[in-house]
Short mmCIF file of N, CA, C and O in Angstrom, two decimals:
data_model
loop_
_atom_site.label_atom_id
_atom_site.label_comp_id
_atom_site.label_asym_id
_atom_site.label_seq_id
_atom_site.Cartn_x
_atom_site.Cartn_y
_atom_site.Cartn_z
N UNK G 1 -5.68 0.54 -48.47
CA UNK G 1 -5.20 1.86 -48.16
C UNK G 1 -3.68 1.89 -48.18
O UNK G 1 -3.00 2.88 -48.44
N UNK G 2 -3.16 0.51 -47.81
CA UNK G 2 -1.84 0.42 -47.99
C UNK G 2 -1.18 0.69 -49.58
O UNK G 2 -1.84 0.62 -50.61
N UNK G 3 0.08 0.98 -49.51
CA UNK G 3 0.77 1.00 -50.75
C UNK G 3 1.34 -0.04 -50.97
O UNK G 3 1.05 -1.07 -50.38
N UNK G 4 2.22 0.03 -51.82
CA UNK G 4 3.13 -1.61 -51.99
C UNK G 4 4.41 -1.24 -51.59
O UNK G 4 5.09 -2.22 -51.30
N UNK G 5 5.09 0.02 -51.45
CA UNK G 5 6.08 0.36 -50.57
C UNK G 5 6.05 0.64 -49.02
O UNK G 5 6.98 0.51 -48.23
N UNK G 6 4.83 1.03 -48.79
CA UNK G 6 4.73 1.31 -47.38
C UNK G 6 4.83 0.36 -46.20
O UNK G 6 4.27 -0.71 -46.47
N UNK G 7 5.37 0.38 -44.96
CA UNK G 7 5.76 -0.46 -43.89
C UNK G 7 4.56 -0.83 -42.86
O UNK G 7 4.14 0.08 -42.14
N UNK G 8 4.28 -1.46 -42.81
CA UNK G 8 3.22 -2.34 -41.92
C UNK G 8 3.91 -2.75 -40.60
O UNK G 8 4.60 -3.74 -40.38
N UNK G 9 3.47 -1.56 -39.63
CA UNK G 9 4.01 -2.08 -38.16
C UNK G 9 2.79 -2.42 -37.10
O UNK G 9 1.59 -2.39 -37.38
N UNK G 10 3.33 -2.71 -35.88
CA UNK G 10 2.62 -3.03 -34.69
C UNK G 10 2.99 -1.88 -33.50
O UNK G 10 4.18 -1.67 -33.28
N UNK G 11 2.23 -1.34 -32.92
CA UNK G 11 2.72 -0.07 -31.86
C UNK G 11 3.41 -1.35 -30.79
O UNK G 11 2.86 -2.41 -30.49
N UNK G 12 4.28 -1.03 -30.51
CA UNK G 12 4.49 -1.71 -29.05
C UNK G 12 3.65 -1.09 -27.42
O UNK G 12 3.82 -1.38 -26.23
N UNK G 13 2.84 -0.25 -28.04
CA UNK G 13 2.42 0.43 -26.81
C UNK G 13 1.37 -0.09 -26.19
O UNK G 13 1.15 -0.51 -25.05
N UNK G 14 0.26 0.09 -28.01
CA UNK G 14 -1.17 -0.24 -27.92
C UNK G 14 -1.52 -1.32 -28.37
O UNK G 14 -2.66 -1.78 -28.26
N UNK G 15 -0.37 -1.96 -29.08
CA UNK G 15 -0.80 -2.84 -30.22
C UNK G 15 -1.62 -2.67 -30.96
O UNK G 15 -2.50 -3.53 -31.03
N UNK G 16 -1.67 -1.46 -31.85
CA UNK G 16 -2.38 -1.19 -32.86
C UNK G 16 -1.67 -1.37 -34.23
O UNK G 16 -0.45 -1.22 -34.18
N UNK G 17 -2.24 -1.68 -35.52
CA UNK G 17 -1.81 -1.74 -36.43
C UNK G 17 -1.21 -0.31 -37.34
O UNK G 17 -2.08 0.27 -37.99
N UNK G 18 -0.31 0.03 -37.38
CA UNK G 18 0.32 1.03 -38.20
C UNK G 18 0.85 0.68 -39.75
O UNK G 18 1.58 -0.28 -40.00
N UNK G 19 0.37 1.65 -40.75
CA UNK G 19 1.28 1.42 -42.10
C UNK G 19 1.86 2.98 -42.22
O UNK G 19 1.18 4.00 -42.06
N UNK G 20 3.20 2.94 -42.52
CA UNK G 20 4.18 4.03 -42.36
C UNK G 20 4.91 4.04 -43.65
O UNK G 20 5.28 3.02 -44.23
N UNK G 21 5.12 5.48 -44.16
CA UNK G 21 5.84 5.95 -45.48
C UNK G 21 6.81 5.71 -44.74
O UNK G 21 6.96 6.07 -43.57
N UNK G 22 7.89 4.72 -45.77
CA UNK G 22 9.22 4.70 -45.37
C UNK G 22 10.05 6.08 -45.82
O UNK G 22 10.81 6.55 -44.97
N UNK G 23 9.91 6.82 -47.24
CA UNK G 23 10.32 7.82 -47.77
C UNK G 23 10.54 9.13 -46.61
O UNK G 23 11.58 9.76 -46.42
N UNK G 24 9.14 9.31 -45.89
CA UNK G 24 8.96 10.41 -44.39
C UNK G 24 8.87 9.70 -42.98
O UNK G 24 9.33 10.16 -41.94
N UNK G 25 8.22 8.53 -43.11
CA UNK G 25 8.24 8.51 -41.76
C UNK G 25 6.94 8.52 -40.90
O UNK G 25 6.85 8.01 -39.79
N UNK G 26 5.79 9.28 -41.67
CA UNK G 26 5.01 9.50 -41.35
C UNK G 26 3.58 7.99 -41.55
O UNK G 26 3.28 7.21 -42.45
N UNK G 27 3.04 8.30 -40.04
CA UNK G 27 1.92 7.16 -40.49
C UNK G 27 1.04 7.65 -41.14
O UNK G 27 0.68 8.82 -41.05
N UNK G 28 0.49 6.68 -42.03
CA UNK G 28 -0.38 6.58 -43.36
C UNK G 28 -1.81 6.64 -42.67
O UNK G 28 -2.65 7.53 -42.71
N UNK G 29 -1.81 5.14 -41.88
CA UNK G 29 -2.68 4.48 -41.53
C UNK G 29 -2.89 3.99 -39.97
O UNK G 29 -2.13 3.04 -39.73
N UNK G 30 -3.57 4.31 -39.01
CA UNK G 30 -4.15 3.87 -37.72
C UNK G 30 -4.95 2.99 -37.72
O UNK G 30 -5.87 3.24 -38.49
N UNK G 31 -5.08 1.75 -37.04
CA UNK G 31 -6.12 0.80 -36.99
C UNK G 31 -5.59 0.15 -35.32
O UNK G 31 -4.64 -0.62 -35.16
N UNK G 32 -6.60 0.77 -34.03
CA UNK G 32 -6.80 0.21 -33.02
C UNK G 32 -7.24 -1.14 -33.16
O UNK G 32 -8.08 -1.51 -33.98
N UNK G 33 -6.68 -1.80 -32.38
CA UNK G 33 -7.04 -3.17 -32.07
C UNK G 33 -8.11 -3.53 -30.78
O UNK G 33 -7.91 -3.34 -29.58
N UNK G 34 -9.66 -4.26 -31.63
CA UNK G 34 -10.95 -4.24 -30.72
C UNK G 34 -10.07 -4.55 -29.22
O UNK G 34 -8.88 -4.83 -29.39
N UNK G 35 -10.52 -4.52 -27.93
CA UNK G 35 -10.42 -5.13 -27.04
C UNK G 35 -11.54 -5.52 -26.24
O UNK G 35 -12.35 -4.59 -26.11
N UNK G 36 -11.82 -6.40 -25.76
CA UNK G 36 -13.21 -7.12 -25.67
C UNK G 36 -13.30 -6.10 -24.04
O UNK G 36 -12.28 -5.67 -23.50
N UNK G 37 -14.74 -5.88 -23.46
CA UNK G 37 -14.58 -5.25 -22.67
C UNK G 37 -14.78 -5.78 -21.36
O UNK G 37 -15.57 -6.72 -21.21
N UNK G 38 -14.14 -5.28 -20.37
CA UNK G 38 -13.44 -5.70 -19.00
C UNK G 38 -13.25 -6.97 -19.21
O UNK G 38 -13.64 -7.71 -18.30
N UNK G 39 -12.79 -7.44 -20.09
CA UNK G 39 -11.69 -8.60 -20.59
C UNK G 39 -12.71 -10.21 -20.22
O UNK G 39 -12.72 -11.16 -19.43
N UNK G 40 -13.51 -9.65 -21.45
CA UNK G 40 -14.13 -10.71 -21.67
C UNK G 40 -15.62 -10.98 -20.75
O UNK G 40 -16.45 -11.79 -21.15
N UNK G 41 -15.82 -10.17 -19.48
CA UNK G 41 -16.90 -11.03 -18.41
C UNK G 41 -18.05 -10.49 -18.87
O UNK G 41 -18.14 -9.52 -19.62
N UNK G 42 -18.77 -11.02 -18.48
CA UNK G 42 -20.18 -10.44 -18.96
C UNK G 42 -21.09 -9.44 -17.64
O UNK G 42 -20.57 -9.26 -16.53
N UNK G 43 -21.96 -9.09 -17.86
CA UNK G 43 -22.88 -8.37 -16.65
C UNK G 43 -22.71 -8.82 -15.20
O UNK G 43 -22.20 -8.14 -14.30
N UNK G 44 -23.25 -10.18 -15.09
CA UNK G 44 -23.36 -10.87 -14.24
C UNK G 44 -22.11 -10.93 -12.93
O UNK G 44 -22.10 -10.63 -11.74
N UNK G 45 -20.92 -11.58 -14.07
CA UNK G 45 -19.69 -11.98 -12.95
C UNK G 45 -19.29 -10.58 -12.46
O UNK G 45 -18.96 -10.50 -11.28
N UNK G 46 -19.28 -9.58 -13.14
CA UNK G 46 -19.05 -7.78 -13.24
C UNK G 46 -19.45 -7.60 -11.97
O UNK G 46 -18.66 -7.21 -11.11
N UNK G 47 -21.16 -7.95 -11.65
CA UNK G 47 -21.90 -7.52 -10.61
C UNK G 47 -21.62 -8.33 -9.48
O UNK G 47 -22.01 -7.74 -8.47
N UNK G 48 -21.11 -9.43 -9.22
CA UNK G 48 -20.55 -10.69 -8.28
C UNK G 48 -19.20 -10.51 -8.11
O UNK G 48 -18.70 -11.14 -7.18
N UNK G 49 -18.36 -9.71 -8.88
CA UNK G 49 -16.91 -9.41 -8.26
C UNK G 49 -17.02 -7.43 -8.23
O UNK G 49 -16.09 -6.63 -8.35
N UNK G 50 -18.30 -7.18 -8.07
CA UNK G 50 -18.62 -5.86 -7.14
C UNK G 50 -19.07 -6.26 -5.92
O UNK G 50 -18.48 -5.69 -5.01
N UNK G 51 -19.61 -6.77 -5.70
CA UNK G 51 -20.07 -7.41 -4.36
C UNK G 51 -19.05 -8.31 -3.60
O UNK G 51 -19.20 -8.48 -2.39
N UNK G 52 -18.09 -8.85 -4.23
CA UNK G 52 -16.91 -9.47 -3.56
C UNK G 52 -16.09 -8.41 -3.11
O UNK G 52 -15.42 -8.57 -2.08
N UNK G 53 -16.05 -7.29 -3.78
CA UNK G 53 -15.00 -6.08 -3.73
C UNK G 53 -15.43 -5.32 -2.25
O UNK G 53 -14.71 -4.90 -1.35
N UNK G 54 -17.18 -5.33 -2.40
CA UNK G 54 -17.88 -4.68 -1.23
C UNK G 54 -17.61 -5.47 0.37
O UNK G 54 -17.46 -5.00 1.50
N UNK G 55 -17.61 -7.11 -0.25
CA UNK G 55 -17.64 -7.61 1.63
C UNK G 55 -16.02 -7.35 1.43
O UNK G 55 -15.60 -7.55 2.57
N UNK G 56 -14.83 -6.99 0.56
CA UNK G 56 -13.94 -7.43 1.15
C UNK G 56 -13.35 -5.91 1.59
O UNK G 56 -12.39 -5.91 2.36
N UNK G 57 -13.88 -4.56 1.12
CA UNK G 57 -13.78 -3.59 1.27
C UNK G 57 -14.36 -3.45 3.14
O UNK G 57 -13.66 -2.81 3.93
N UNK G 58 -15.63 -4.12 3.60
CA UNK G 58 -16.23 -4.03 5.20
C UNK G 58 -15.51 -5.23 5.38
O UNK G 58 -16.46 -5.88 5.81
N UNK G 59 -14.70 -5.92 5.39
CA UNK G 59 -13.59 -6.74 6.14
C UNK G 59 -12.37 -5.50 6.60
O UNK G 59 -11.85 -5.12 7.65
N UNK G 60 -12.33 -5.23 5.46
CA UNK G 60 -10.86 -4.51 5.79
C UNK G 60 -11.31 -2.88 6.77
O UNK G 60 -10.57 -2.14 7.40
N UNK G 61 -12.76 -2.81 6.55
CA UNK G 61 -12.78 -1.44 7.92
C UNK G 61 -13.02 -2.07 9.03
O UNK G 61 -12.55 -1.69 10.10
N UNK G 62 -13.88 -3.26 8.90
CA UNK G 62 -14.01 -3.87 10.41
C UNK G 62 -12.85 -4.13 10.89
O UNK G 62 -12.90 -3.99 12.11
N UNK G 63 -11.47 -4.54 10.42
CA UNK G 63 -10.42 -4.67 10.70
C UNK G 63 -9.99 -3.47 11.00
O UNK G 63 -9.27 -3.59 11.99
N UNK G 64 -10.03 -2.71 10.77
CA UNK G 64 -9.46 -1.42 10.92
C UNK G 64 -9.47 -0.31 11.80
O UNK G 64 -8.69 0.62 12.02
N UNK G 65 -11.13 -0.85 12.44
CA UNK G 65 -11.99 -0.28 13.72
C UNK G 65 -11.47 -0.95 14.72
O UNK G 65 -11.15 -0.35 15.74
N UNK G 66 -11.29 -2.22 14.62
CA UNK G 66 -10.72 -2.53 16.07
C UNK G 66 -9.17 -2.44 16.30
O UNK G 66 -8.58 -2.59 17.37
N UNK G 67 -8.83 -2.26 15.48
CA UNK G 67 -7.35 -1.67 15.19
C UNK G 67 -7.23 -0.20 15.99
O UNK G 67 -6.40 0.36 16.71
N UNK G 68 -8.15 0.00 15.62
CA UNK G 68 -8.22 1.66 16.25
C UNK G 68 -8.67 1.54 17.53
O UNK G 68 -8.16 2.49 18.12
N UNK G 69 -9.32 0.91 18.31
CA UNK G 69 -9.60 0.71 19.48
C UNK G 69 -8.33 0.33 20.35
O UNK G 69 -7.92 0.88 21.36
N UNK G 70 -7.82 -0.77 19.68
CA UNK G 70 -6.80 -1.48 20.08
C UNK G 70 -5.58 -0.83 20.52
O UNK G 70 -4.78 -1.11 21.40
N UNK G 71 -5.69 0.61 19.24
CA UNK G 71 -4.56 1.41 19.13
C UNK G 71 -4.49 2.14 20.89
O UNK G 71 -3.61 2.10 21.75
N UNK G 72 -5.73 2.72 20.86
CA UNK G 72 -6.29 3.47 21.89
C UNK G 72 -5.93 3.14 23.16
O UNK G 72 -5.61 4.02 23.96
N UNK G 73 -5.95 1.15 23.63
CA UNK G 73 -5.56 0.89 24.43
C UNK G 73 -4.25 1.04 24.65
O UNK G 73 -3.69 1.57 25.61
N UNK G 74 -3.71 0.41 23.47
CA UNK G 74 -1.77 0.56 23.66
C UNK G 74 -1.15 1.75 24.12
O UNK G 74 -0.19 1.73 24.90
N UNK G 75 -1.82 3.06 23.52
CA UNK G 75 -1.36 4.01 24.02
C UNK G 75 -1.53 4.45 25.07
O UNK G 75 -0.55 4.98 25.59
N UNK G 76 -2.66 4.43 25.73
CA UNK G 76 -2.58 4.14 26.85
C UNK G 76 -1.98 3.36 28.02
O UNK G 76 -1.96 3.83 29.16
N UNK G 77 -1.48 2.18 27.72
CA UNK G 77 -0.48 1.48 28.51
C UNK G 77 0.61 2.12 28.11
O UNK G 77 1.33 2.23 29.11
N UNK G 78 1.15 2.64 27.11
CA UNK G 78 2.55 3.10 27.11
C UNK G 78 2.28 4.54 28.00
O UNK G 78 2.85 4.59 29.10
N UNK G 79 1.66 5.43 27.69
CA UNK G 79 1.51 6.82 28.21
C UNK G 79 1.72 6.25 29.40
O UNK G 79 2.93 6.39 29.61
N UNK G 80 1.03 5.45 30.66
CA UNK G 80 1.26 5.05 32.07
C UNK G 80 2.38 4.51 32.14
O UNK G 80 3.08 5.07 32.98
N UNK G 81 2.95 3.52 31.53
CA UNK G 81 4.42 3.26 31.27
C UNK G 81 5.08 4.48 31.35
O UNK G 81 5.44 4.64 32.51
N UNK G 82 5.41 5.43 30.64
CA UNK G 82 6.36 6.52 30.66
C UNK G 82 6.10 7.61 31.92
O UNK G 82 6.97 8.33 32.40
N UNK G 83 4.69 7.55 32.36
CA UNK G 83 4.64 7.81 33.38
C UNK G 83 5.16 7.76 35.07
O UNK G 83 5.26 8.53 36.03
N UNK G 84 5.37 6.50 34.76
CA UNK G 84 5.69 5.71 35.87
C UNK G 84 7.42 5.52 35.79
O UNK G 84 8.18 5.25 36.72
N UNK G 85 7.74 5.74 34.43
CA UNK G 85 9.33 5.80 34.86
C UNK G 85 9.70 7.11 34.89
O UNK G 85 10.77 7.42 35.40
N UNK G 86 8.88 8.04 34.35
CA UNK G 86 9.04 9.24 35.29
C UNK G 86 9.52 9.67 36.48
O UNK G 86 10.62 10.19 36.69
N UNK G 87 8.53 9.40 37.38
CA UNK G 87 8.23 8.98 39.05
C UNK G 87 9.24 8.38 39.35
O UNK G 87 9.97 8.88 40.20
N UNK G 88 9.51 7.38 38.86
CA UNK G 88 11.04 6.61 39.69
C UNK G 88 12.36 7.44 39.26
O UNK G 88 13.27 7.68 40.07
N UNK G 89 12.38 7.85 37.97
CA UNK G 89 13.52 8.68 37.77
C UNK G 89 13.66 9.90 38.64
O UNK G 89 12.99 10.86 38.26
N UNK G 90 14.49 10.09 39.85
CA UNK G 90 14.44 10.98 40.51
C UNK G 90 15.54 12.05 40.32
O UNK G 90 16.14 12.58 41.25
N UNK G 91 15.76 12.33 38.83
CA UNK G 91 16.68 13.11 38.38
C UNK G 91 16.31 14.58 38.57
O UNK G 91 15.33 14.89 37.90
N UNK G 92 16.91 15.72 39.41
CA UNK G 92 16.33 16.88 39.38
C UNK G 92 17.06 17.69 38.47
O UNK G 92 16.61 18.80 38.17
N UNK G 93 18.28 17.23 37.94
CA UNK G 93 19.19 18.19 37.05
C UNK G 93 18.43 18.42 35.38
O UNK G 93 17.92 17.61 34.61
N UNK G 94 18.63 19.65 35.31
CA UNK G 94 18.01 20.21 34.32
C UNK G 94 19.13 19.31 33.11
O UNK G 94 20.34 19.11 33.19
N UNK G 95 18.20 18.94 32.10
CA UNK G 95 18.94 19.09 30.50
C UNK G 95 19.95 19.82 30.16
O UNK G 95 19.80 21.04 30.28
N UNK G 96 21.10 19.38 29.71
CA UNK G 96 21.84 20.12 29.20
C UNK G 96 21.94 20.80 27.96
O UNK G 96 21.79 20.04 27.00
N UNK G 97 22.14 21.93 27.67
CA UNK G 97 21.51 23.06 26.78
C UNK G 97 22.77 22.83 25.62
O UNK G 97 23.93 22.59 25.96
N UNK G 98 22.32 22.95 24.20
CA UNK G 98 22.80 22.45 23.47
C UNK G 98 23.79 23.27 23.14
O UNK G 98 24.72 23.07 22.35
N UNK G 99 23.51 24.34 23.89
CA UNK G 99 25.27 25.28 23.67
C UNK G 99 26.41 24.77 24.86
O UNK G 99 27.54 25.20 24.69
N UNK G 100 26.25 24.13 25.73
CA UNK G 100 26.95 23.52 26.53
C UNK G 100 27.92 22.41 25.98
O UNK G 100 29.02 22.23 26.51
N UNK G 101 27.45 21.59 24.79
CA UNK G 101 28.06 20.30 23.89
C UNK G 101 29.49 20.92 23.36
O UNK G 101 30.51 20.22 23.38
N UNK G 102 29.49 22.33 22.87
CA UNK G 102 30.66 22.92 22.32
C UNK G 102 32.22 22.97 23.42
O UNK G 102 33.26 23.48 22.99
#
């Protein structure tokens, strides 16, 4: 399909094979390059790194649940924390109002 003037390139994108009129510019010729599919594995390992994906997907919520529990407690110790320096702060003067700074 090629000519004997025409340019024989490589896409840098897809790596597909291109032949291009040097005269326009224009490609002649498209030819994708096979790529084997999900890079080579077959059925099997496909279905064994879905199932690796699955326990490691319920690792990371079980982690995540007690994270959230955990959270629950902390905030709670801080909320009583701020509470409590509340109470000792026996400041009765109001905030100063931000037109007062001028």
């Amino acid at each position: 399909m090629a000519c004997d003037d025409s340019i024989n390139s490589t896409c840098p994108c897809c790596g597909a094979d291109l032949v291009i009129d040097p005269a326009t510019g224009h490609v002649l010729s498209y030819r994708e390059v096979e790529k084997p599919i999900a890079g080579g594995k077959d059925f099997d390992s496909l279905l064994a790194g879905i199932d690796d994906a699955k326990n490691q997907a319920g690792q990371i919520f079980d982690r995540e649940m007690s994270a959230l529990k955990d959270r629950d407690r902390l905030l709670e110790a801080k909320f009583r924390e701020a509470m409590k320096r509340a109470e000792e702060d026996d400041d009765d003067t109001p905030p100063q109002r931000p037109f007062d700074f001028d």
